[in-house]
XYZ file of C-alpha atoms in Angstrom:
722
model
C -74.041 26.825 102.108
C -71.176 28.430 100.218
C -69.394 29.043 103.527
C -69.718 25.329 104.326
C -68.289 24.415 100.915
C -65.370 26.812 101.353
C -64.680 25.311 104.771
C -64.564 21.800 103.340
C -62.357 23.016 100.459
C -59.961 24.499 102.991
C -59.951 21.310 105.071
C -59.215 19.295 101.894
C -56.260 21.596 101.169
C -54.987 21.034 104.705
C -55.162 17.241 104.348
C -53.490 17.352 100.918
C -50.577 19.362 102.321
C -50.135 16.668 104.982
C -50.226 13.981 102.285
C -53.554 12.593 103.536
C -55.145 12.310 100.093
C -57.870 9.891 101.178
C -59.111 12.360 103.812
C -58.931 15.258 101.333
C -61.100 13.349 98.855
C -63.584 12.432 101.627
C -63.978 16.115 102.553
C -64.766 17.022 98.965
C -67.051 14.052 98.376
C -69.084 15.160 101.393
C -70.193 18.148 99.309
C -71.168 15.990 96.307
C -73.026 13.445 98.471
C -74.808 15.964 100.696
C -78.597 15.739 101.016
C -78.660 19.508 100.978
C -78.293 20.939 97.485
C -75.363 23.200 96.664
C -75.264 25.549 93.696
C -74.239 23.670 90.507
C -71.075 25.797 90.233
C -69.997 24.724 93.736
C -70.528 21.054 92.862
C -68.627 21.469 89.571
C -65.648 23.108 91.302
C -65.644 20.356 93.912
C -65.774 17.527 91.376
C -62.970 19.122 89.345
C -60.921 19.343 92.528
C -61.563 15.657 93.319
C -60.586 14.640 89.790
C -57.370 16.676 90.030
C -56.434 15.021 93.340
C -57.113 11.550 91.979
C -55.124 12.134 88.813
C -52.236 13.734 90.651
C -51.872 11.329 93.559
C -53.480 8.003 92.561
C -54.045 5.627 89.664
C -57.823 5.909 90.009
C -58.451 7.397 86.561
C -61.907 5.821 86.216
C -63.169 7.506 89.394
C -61.726 10.843 88.235
C -63.392 10.399 84.843
C -66.820 9.808 86.386
C -66.545 13.061 88.405
C -65.540 14.980 85.292
C -68.349 13.521 83.195
C -70.834 14.538 85.915
C -69.304 18.028 85.892
C -69.822 18.157 82.117
C -73.534 17.438 82.527
C -73.893 20.146 85.165
C -71.986 22.693 83.072
C -74.219 22.067 80.042
C -77.090 23.722 81.947
C -74.989 26.778 82.883
C -74.678 29.438 80.153
C -71.502 31.124 81.483
C -68.508 29.687 83.431
C -66.122 29.640 80.445
C -63.053 28.910 82.574
C -64.680 26.029 84.461
C -65.934 24.490 81.212
C -62.446 24.662 79.736
C -60.886 23.084 82.825
C -63.431 20.287 82.736
C -62.783 19.678 79.033
C -59.019 19.657 79.584
C -59.062 17.253 82.544
C -61.594 14.936 80.897
C -59.443 14.855 77.752
C -56.470 13.817 79.876
C -58.527 11.069 81.518
C -59.579 9.653 78.158
C -55.953 9.778 77.106
C -54.800 7.835 80.151
C -57.321 5.041 79.554
C -56.537 4.956 75.828
C -59.976 6.184 74.716
C -58.802 8.317 71.808
C -62.098 8.784 69.819
C -64.006 10.266 72.817
C -60.950 12.354 73.644
C -60.943 13.879 70.164
C -64.691 14.475 70.422
C -64.274 16.350 73.731
C -61.397 18.447 72.373
C -63.319 19.412 69.247
C -66.225 20.562 71.456
C -63.756 22.552 73.533
C -62.298 24.203 70.435
C -65.832 25.112 69.281
C -66.343 26.785 72.653
C -63.163 28.859 72.321
C -64.026 29.823 68.730
C -67.339 31.315 69.888
C -65.957 33.043 72.981
C -64.111 36.077 71.629
C -60.436 37.036 71.470
C -59.475 37.529 75.102
C -56.104 36.286 76.318
C -57.598 33.444 78.393
C -59.620 32.235 75.400
C -56.522 32.102 73.201
C -54.571 30.258 75.902
C -57.278 27.633 76.258
C -57.387 27.280 72.480
C -53.643 26.588 72.571
C -54.209 23.981 75.289
C -56.842 22.107 73.310
C -54.887 22.221 70.041
C -51.871 20.805 71.835
C -53.854 17.910 73.333
C -55.609 17.254 70.025
C -52.259 17.041 68.238
C -51.122 14.399 70.754
C -54.285 12.363 70.244
C -53.881 12.504 66.467
C -50.267 11.346 66.744
C -51.436 8.166 68.483
C -53.654 7.424 65.498
C -50.734 8.092 63.146
C -52.463 11.125 61.608
C -49.347 13.290 61.321
C -50.794 15.829 58.902
C -53.817 16.607 61.074
C -51.543 16.766 64.117
C -49.339 19.362 62.422
C -52.469 21.306 61.397
C -53.629 21.420 65.054
C -50.185 22.585 66.173
C -50.107 25.240 63.444
C -53.448 26.546 64.769
C -51.889 26.761 68.224
C -48.852 28.548 66.793
C -51.119 31.142 65.125
C -53.007 31.710 68.418
C -49.718 32.249 70.249
C -48.584 34.728 67.597
C -51.894 36.622 67.840
C -51.292 37.281 71.536
C -47.572 38.065 70.942
C -46.361 35.244 73.169
C -42.983 34.037 71.744
C -42.434 31.404 74.461
C -45.754 29.819 73.532
C -44.891 30.096 69.835
C -41.677 28.240 70.636
C -43.668 25.474 72.312
C -45.670 24.923 69.128
C -42.673 25.360 66.814
C -40.738 22.645 68.665
C -43.783 20.372 68.767
C -44.194 20.752 64.992
C -40.507 19.905 64.525
C -40.981 16.823 66.709
C -43.843 15.560 64.526
C -41.807 16.167 61.376
C -38.930 14.167 62.881
C -41.317 11.309 63.663
C -42.873 11.340 60.211
C -39.856 12.447 58.112
C -41.891 12.739 54.948
C -39.967 15.562 53.298
C -36.457 16.582 54.341
C -37.091 20.171 53.216
C -40.089 20.445 55.551
C -37.984 19.119 58.431
C -35.262 21.661 57.697
C -37.844 24.468 57.554
C -39.194 23.379 60.944
C -35.654 23.434 62.364
C -35.057 26.943 60.982
C -38.357 28.222 62.401
C -37.362 26.948 65.861
C -34.087 28.871 65.574
C -35.876 32.062 64.520
C -38.502 31.914 67.277
C -35.907 31.085 69.948
C -33.859 34.116 68.902
C -36.967 36.306 69.204
C -37.284 35.495 72.931
C -35.479 37.978 75.173
C -32.287 36.595 76.734
C -33.517 36.993 80.336
C -36.733 35.115 79.465
C -34.844 32.327 77.722
C -33.057 31.573 80.982
C -36.439 30.911 82.580
C -37.504 28.518 79.791
C -35.386 25.544 80.811
C -37.933 23.011 79.560
C -38.027 24.643 76.123
C -34.237 24.849 76.024
C -33.887 21.103 76.613
C -36.703 20.226 74.209
C -35.367 22.433 71.417
C -31.747 21.347 71.781
C -32.643 17.636 71.984
C -34.747 17.882 68.835
C -31.843 19.627 67.085
C -29.532 16.792 68.150
C -32.005 14.172 66.875
C -32.149 16.027 63.551
C -28.356 16.341 63.207
C -27.820 12.684 64.072
C -30.479 11.660 61.561
C -28.800 13.546 58.708
C -25.344 12.394 59.952
C -24.231 15.967 60.611
C -22.110 15.150 63.664
C -20.023 18.298 63.275
C -23.012 20.598 63.853
C -24.516 18.247 66.445
C -21.543 18.962 68.733
C -22.648 22.464 69.763
C -26.122 21.223 70.701
C -24.771 18.297 72.741
C -22.431 20.714 74.563
C -25.319 23.117 75.296
C -27.415 20.295 76.716
C -24.607 19.018 78.892
C -23.857 22.506 80.207
C -27.571 23.115 80.912
C -27.856 19.885 82.918
C -24.774 20.711 84.991
C -25.991 24.274 85.639
C -29.451 23.037 86.639
C -28.001 20.402 88.982
C -25.804 23.057 90.584
C -28.809 25.364 90.966
C -30.830 22.524 92.515
C -28.028 21.788 95.005
C -27.774 25.447 96.005
C -31.558 25.708 96.469
C -31.531 22.564 98.611
C -28.671 23.903 100.749
C -30.472 27.225 101.257
C -33.713 25.409 102.097
C -31.926 23.226 104.662
C -30.283 26.297 106.195
C -33.622 28.115 106.427
C -35.244 25.041 108.043
C -32.466 24.925 110.635
C -32.966 28.633 111.365
C -36.709 28.127 111.689
C -36.118 25.438 114.293
C -33.853 27.791 116.246
C -36.387 30.623 116.027
C -39.118 28.323 117.365
C -37.314 28.034 120.728
C -39.152 29.885 123.481
C -35.998 30.554 125.533
C -34.189 32.418 122.707
C -32.747 35.803 123.738
C -34.215 38.851 121.975
C -30.853 39.897 120.457
C -30.198 36.364 119.179
C -33.729 36.130 117.794
C -33.304 39.431 115.975
C -29.978 38.328 114.434
C -31.424 34.987 113.353
C -34.518 36.660 111.886
C -32.309 39.010 109.879
C -30.258 36.091 108.568
C -33.479 34.228 107.773
C -34.727 37.153 105.673
C -31.423 37.288 103.776
C -31.508 33.564 103.052
C -35.119 33.731 101.912
C -34.244 36.572 99.550
C -31.365 34.537 98.109
C -33.665 31.548 97.722
C -36.263 33.684 95.980
C -33.680 34.995 93.501
C -32.672 31.427 92.606
C -36.224 30.155 92.243
C -37.682 31.155 88.892
C -40.944 29.268 89.307
C -43.948 31.547 89.100
C -47.010 31.072 91.236
C -49.391 31.267 88.283
C -51.447 28.183 87.724
C -50.749 26.751 91.146
C -54.303 27.123 92.397
C -56.563 24.256 93.264
C -57.439 23.435 89.655
C -53.862 22.864 88.576
C -53.738 20.616 85.474
C -53.146 16.960 86.205
C -49.810 15.317 85.705
C -49.747 12.917 82.802
C -48.711 9.420 83.803
C -49.756 9.967 87.439
C -46.181 10.346 88.612
C -46.051 12.379 91.779
C -43.518 15.126 91.110
C -42.858 18.452 92.747
C -42.709 21.539 90.570
C -38.927 21.508 90.843
C -38.959 18.093 89.125
C -40.948 19.348 86.137
C -39.603 20.943 82.974
C -42.604 22.901 81.793
C -42.715 23.816 78.119
C -45.620 26.224 78.201
C -47.533 28.423 80.660
C -50.812 27.652 82.407
C -53.367 26.428 81.387
C -51.239 24.263 79.065
C -49.785 21.111 80.578
C -46.781 21.400 78.344
C -44.368 19.016 79.964
C -42.648 16.679 77.491
C -40.653 14.415 79.792
C -39.853 14.559 83.517
C -36.547 16.179 84.421
C -34.957 12.848 85.352
C -35.770 11.391 81.920
C -34.312 14.478 80.240
C -31.136 14.178 82.331
C -30.820 10.527 81.257
C -31.529 11.467 77.644
C -28.749 14.064 77.705
C -26.368 11.390 79.031
C -27.484 9.203 76.139
C -26.818 11.945 73.581
C -23.299 12.429 74.980
C -22.732 8.682 74.603
C -24.078 8.519 71.036
C -21.928 11.484 70.067
C -18.774 10.330 71.856
C -18.757 6.581 71.247
C -17.852 6.650 67.516
C -14.992 8.991 68.418
C -13.534 6.477 70.835
C -14.412 8.280 74.096
C -14.995 4.971 75.859
C -14.200 6.145 79.419
C -16.559 9.112 79.257
C -19.195 6.931 77.591
C -18.854 4.376 80.382
C -19.437 7.072 83.018
C -22.466 8.437 81.173
C -23.970 4.999 80.627
C -23.619 4.307 84.356
C -25.089 7.723 85.231
C -28.065 7.387 82.884
C -28.873 3.841 83.959
C -28.714 4.824 87.637
C -31.256 7.618 87.036
C -33.563 5.248 85.161
C -33.368 2.461 87.732
C -34.362 4.906 90.493
C -37.365 6.101 88.480
C -38.457 2.555 87.633
C -38.484 1.686 91.341
C -40.710 4.734 91.976
C -43.092 3.333 89.355
C -43.158 0.014 91.212
C -40.963 -1.790 88.675
C -38.714 -3.940 90.836
C -37.275 -7.434 90.353
C -39.938 -9.840 89.195
C -42.478 -7.194 88.096
C -43.746 -7.842 84.569
C -45.740 -5.949 82.001
C -49.009 -7.561 83.092
C -48.506 -6.253 86.643
C -48.406 -2.553 85.653
C -51.184 -0.099 86.385
C -52.632 1.064 83.052
C -51.967 4.711 83.827
C -48.313 3.983 84.688
C -47.555 2.217 81.413
C -46.667 5.320 79.414
C -44.080 6.647 81.848
C -42.697 3.141 82.377
C -42.347 2.852 78.604
C -40.295 6.045 78.422
C -37.799 4.861 81.033
C -37.659 1.287 79.728
C -36.935 2.455 76.180
C -34.177 4.718 77.495
C -32.770 1.824 79.515
C -32.617 -0.347 76.394
C -30.808 2.422 74.517
C -28.172 2.519 77.255
C -27.779 -1.266 77.185
C -27.445 -1.109 73.406
C -24.652 1.430 73.748
C -22.947 -0.600 76.438
C -22.925 -3.684 74.224
C -21.439 -1.627 71.374
C -18.738 -0.075 73.579
C -17.731 -3.415 75.115
C -17.612 -5.198 71.746
C -15.423 -2.457 70.293
C -13.007 -2.909 73.229
C -13.164 -6.731 72.888
C -14.658 -6.985 76.395
C -16.853 -9.876 75.297
C -17.974 -11.072 78.734
C -19.184 -7.563 79.677
C -20.972 -7.328 76.328
C -22.635 -10.690 77.017
C -23.910 -9.549 80.389
C -25.365 -6.313 79.001
C -27.020 -8.149 76.118
C -28.499 -10.796 78.424
C -29.915 -8.060 80.675
C -31.375 -6.364 77.621
C -32.956 -9.647 76.568
C -34.393 -10.260 80.060
C -35.987 -6.804 80.192
C -37.548 -7.458 76.799
C -38.963 -10.800 77.974
C -40.560 -9.059 80.984
C -42.010 -6.149 78.942
C -42.473 -7.550 75.419
C -45.201 -5.200 74.202
C -43.754 -1.970 75.571
C -40.317 -2.956 74.224
C -41.520 -4.574 71.008
C -39.425 -2.186 68.894
C -36.305 -3.504 70.648
C -36.711 -7.083 69.411
C -34.966 -6.392 66.108
C -32.205 -4.469 67.899
C -31.581 -7.414 70.221
C -31.357 -9.765 67.239
C -28.919 -7.441 65.522
C -26.782 -7.187 68.663
C -26.764 -10.973 68.971
C -25.439 -10.962 65.422
C -22.735 -8.457 66.302
C -21.684 -10.452 69.351
C -21.539 -13.652 67.288
C -19.483 -11.925 64.595
C -16.992 -10.472 67.046
C -16.359 -13.895 68.600
C -15.891 -15.491 65.166
C -19.259 -17.292 64.801
C -20.024 -15.899 61.339
C -22.812 -18.273 60.305
C -24.718 -17.567 63.543
C -24.071 -13.840 63.105
C -25.613 -13.826 59.623
C -28.662 -15.708 60.941
C -29.326 -13.171 63.697
C -28.775 -10.183 61.416
C -31.308 -11.511 58.919
C -33.792 -12.272 61.709
C -33.337 -8.688 62.897
C -34.144 -7.428 59.394
C -37.397 -9.436 59.366
C -38.524 -7.965 62.689
C -38.463 -4.300 61.713
C -40.359 -2.105 59.278
C -37.540 0.434 59.216
C -35.873 0.462 55.787
C -32.705 1.832 57.380
C -32.564 -0.921 59.979
C -33.260 -3.583 57.356
C -30.458 -2.210 55.172
C -27.917 -2.180 58.005
C -28.826 -5.732 59.047
C -28.358 -6.887 55.448
C -24.982 -5.127 55.249
C -23.818 -6.709 58.505
C -25.016 -10.137 57.362
C -23.168 -9.681 54.064
C -19.897 -8.952 55.887
C -20.400 -12.079 57.999
C -20.952 -14.145 54.856
C -17.803 -12.668 53.297
C -15.879 -13.730 56.397
C -17.094 -17.323 56.023
C -15.119 -17.211 52.805
C -16.547 -19.926 50.542
C -18.069 -19.307 47.110
C -21.646 -19.886 48.246
C -21.311 -17.411 51.118
C -19.799 -14.777 48.823
C -22.767 -15.248 46.501
C -25.160 -14.800 49.437
C -23.286 -11.652 50.437
C -23.695 -10.234 46.951
C -27.425 -10.977 47.006
C -27.718 -8.943 50.211
C -25.479 -6.059 49.145
C -27.034 -5.564 45.693
C -30.499 -4.245 46.678
C -29.057 -1.906 49.318
C -26.389 -0.609 46.937
C -28.985 0.206 44.290
C -31.120 2.228 46.697
C -28.345 3.770 48.846
C -29.017 7.317 47.593
C -32.599 7.148 48.903
C -31.607 6.995 52.579
C -31.442 10.041 54.849
C -27.809 10.727 55.758
C -24.860 8.540 54.760
C -24.886 5.744 57.342
C -26.284 3.089 55.007
C -24.174 4.358 52.121
C -20.894 4.093 54.027
C -21.864 0.624 55.248
C -22.755 -0.765 51.833
C -19.669 0.769 50.197
C -17.541 -0.941 52.856
C -19.192 -4.320 52.265
C -19.144 -3.988 48.477
C -15.495 -2.911 48.456
C -14.612 -5.863 50.664
C -16.447 -8.246 48.317
C -14.781 -6.786 45.217
C -11.434 -7.245 46.912
C -12.251 -10.894 47.584
C -13.099 -11.202 43.890
C -9.710 -9.611 43.025
C -11.295 -6.617 41.329
C -8.765 -4.456 43.126
C -9.070 -1.138 41.328
C -12.873 -1.114 41.492
C -12.687 -2.067 45.177
C -10.266 0.800 45.778
C -12.623 3.308 44.139
C -15.629 2.191 46.196
C -13.676 2.103 49.447
C -12.055 5.505 48.888
C -15.500 7.025 48.376
C -16.838 5.306 51.502
C -13.855 6.445 53.557
C -14.340 10.054 52.505
C -18.040 9.986 53.470
C -17.276 8.308 56.802
C -14.546 10.802 57.647
C -16.534 13.894 56.613
C -19.938 13.003 58.041
C -19.836 10.238 60.646
C -16.476 10.668 62.350
C -16.693 6.965 63.221
C -13.085 6.117 64.056
C -13.510 2.346 64.043
C -15.102 2.350 60.615
C -12.409 4.774 59.384
C -9.747 2.443 60.792
C -11.283 -0.550 59.013
C -11.598 1.339 55.734
C -7.939 2.336 56.022
C -6.884 -1.255 56.725
C -8.568 -2.564 53.574
C -7.159 0.321 51.520
C -3.719 -0.408 52.960
C -4.122 -4.064 51.917
C -5.175 -2.961 48.424
C -2.232 -0.585 48.108
C 0.073 -3.454 49.041
C -1.611 -5.771 46.513
C -1.081 -3.067 43.867
C 2.588 -2.783 44.997
C 2.181 0.802 46.237
C 4.229 0.134 49.365
C 4.770 3.788 50.315
C 1.063 4.538 50.466
C 0.359 1.173 52.083
C 2.770 1.866 54.949
C 1.329 5.352 55.551
C -2.281 4.152 55.500
C -1.652 1.144 57.749
C 0.190 3.203 60.379
C -2.788 5.594 60.554
C -5.147 2.658 60.894
C -3.076 1.081 63.673
C -3.002 4.379 65.599
C -6.800 4.586 65.485
C -7.261 0.921 66.437
C -4.984 1.376 69.454
C -6.916 4.472 70.528
C -10.140 2.452 70.409
C -8.630 -0.604 72.192
C -9.911 -2.481 69.131
C -7.859 -5.708 69.279
C -9.321 -7.468 66.171
C -8.559 -4.480 63.956
C -5.083 -4.152 65.475
C -4.363 -7.805 64.644
C -5.764 -7.271 61.161
C -3.519 -4.231 60.538
C -0.466 -5.972 62.012
C -0.930 -8.967 59.716
C -0.994 -6.680 56.669
C 2.048 -4.781 57.957
C 3.898 -8.099 58.312
C 3.169 -8.841 54.641
C 4.383 -5.325 53.751
C 7.665 -5.734 55.618
C 8.174 -9.128 53.982
C 7.734 -7.600 50.532
C 10.166 -4.795 51.388
C 12.662 -7.180 52.980
C 12.637 -5.230 56.270
C 13.485 -8.190 58.459
C 13.869 -6.203 61.701
C 10.490 -4.478 61.373
C 8.920 -7.777 60.368
C 10.191 -9.615 63.469
C 9.167 -6.776 65.791
C 5.762 -6.609 64.152
C 5.230 -10.382 64.334
C 6.106 -10.362 68.036
C 3.607 -7.593 68.783
C 0.997 -9.344 66.630
C 1.534 -12.600 68.562
C 0.949 -10.770 71.854
C -2.290 -9.315 70.585
C -3.416 -12.682 69.215
C -2.704 -14.352 72.565
C -4.688 -11.627 74.338
C -7.531 -12.059 71.859
C -7.553 -15.831 72.330
C -7.804 -15.411 76.116
C -10.757 -13.089 75.723
C -12.430 -15.411 73.239
C -11.886 -18.384 75.553
C -13.529 -16.473 78.413
C -16.463 -15.604 76.171
C -16.900 -19.145 74.843
C -16.769 -20.632 78.342
C -19.471 -18.300 79.660
C -22.909 -19.750 80.397
C -24.448 -17.034 78.195
C -22.424 -17.722 75.039
C -24.565 -20.506 73.538
C -27.764 -18.737 74.613
C -26.740 -15.649 72.606
C -25.372 -17.223 69.430
C -27.838 -20.118 69.157
C -29.924 -19.903 65.974
C -33.159 -19.524 67.915
C -35.496 -16.538 67.932
C -36.690 -14.942 71.149
C -39.979 -16.383 72.340
C -42.143 -14.195 74.569
C -45.730 -14.029 75.747
C -47.590 -10.878 74.751
C -49.871 -9.305 77.414
C -53.054 -7.307 76.625
C -51.163 -5.875 73.659
C -53.701 -3.359 72.355
C -54.222 -1.699 75.728
C -50.506 -1.378 76.325
C -49.810 -0.029 72.855
C -52.458 2.622 73.380
C -51.061 3.550 76.753
C -47.485 3.693 75.520
C -48.597 6.038 72.787
C -49.146 8.258 75.793
C -49.906 11.899 76.310
C -46.618 13.171 74.990
C -45.355 13.132 71.469
C -42.114 11.952 73.004
C -43.356 8.430 73.634
C -41.291 7.203 70.750
C -38.317 9.323 71.620
C -37.527 9.087 67.939
C -33.806 9.069 68.473
C -33.029 8.622 64.807
C -29.837 6.667 65.288
C -30.494 3.393 66.946
C -27.168 2.896 68.613
C -26.507 -0.490 67.078
C -26.869 0.974 63.612
C -23.805 3.107 64.018
C -21.766 0.305 65.482
C -18.805 -0.022 63.150
C -18.731 -3.012 60.903
C -16.757 -5.782 62.567
C -13.339 -6.520 61.209
C -13.235 -9.658 59.111
C -10.414 -12.016 59.913
C -7.083 -10.826 58.557
C -6.235 -14.054 56.790
C -9.275 -13.712 54.576
C -8.370 -10.167 53.588
C -4.688 -10.380 52.750
C -4.871 -13.689 50.937
C -5.045 -11.993 47.551
C -3.249 -14.758 45.672
C -5.798 -17.424 46.463
C -7.867 -19.087 43.751
C -10.071 -16.620 41.866
C -13.792 -16.984 42.279
C -16.346 -16.086 39.652
C -17.172 -12.373 39.722
C -20.692 -10.952 39.756
C -21.160 -7.227 39.498
C -23.928 -5.313 41.200
């Protein structure tokens, strides 16, 4: 009977290689449904194989789960078979994860860990223990139990250390860092986790590091997230550069492998000809051997773990091994994100790093590149025009969520880039697309609702609709639980109120700035601090408290320059300080500051700030009696104002303008919300990519209209201090 089973296993392998999954499953099910009894071990192996096929090639998770549960019952009556029991536990855990059944998943994993605890200290036992601790940590993350998740990962780290396996230690060290970044309970603990990753990575031999591409990407991306979160852009640079170089090297390697493979296939076709002369055949065979050797040297994938019980792919996305970025060895399914998602994420990091520095052309290329990757992957998942959240297969939701969240991040960046360059129509189109994606996938993209509201506010502010801008900013603040996001929305709304210019609006601005100003030291990094100092300095200037405004703004400028490197915000700080210097009759400093600001604004193609600076320079030249400079400056200012008016007219005449600024919240229909939230919590701790800087948050504060800033001799308003 065993010979019959082996024959059917072999036939199933043959059908799988040909892509005939239905036939492969039928071959295996013939064993399970046979009237003749097979040994329990044979049936268990067969059912595990069926489950693996179903998970790898179909969305039929329920069918896979039933085979695995039957295998569990059979294995309970067998005293040995440690490896089979562990494989059954692992696959069943993954099934529960895919259907969002977290309590039974945890129960299965705890049983599995009990099995490993009582099974000695062999290498395979320790590896399986690492597998189960990793999966348990993921399950605990979904329930928001960060401390228990870290405890499970620490257990895995200890196991890896006991078997002197630094690559596996690195897997757990990076996973622990990821959880700390998601929780961010104690900055010292996060920093310790970062340092441990550095130490473990250094302990891995250089030649082995080159084979750990998945770990390299994971580690470097987490370092970038950390540096962005603490606003350490200077030290983030080296990690962004490493990531970019790694992507380019991997793409080059992939191209070379593909070229060699194509060449070998062509040779194989030539060698298959029956009329080939012996001498020609010999020469071609020799060349074939050389090419195969070259291909082997470029392919670092090991054959371990590629037997018929290979762990299932999470998310049921059919990917070849070359498309995976494995983080840990068999039997751990240690993939974080597919290679395509990592490529897109690296593009996103380059954009986030480069956009505040004014690298708009490079950012545009990267946004286009990242969005192209994502669109291709969404099509593979069946997400085409017209497909909505309710149409998705449950097991495809997690992977769809990853790509959709990335897509929204790219749109967010595009809106920010286009607004900075005063390309209002392009910004409209990106924001409308962002809104439409959210309407189609409201539960998966629920976290984006507040971002969309904030971006509507930024669009409204840039096109001079300050009342509408304040409305959308405050709506955005209501829609998020993030203290940072709430603070930035309040700061933006305050600036919009200041731009309205009447006494009531200034009072509303102060009411928004006050609470943020009082708690600004409690935020991680300096993003909120630089924003609130900008807004407060602007308000003090409007209240004619010039010296106090100067002190606040000088402090904010220093923080922005040293930590954020945000050129637009620096330019706007300089413009206000130049205005203040002029108001205090320090014309030498005013001229120097304003010229620096104008240089930056020109570099950024930031027309509103250029007009703002030019208007202050005109006032400066008038005070100094420099008639020639004044006339030249006024002429240039008029050109820029005409250009700005054309762009504003185009924006206002667009069919999307009213839709975006209208004081109406987004209305969407939520679909089977609980199921989707469970699924999007997914098998990877990277479901919430936890990119600490939501792109809109770093968007520089829009320039208030110049007339409202240089009119320092207007009627004083009552002053209220924070």
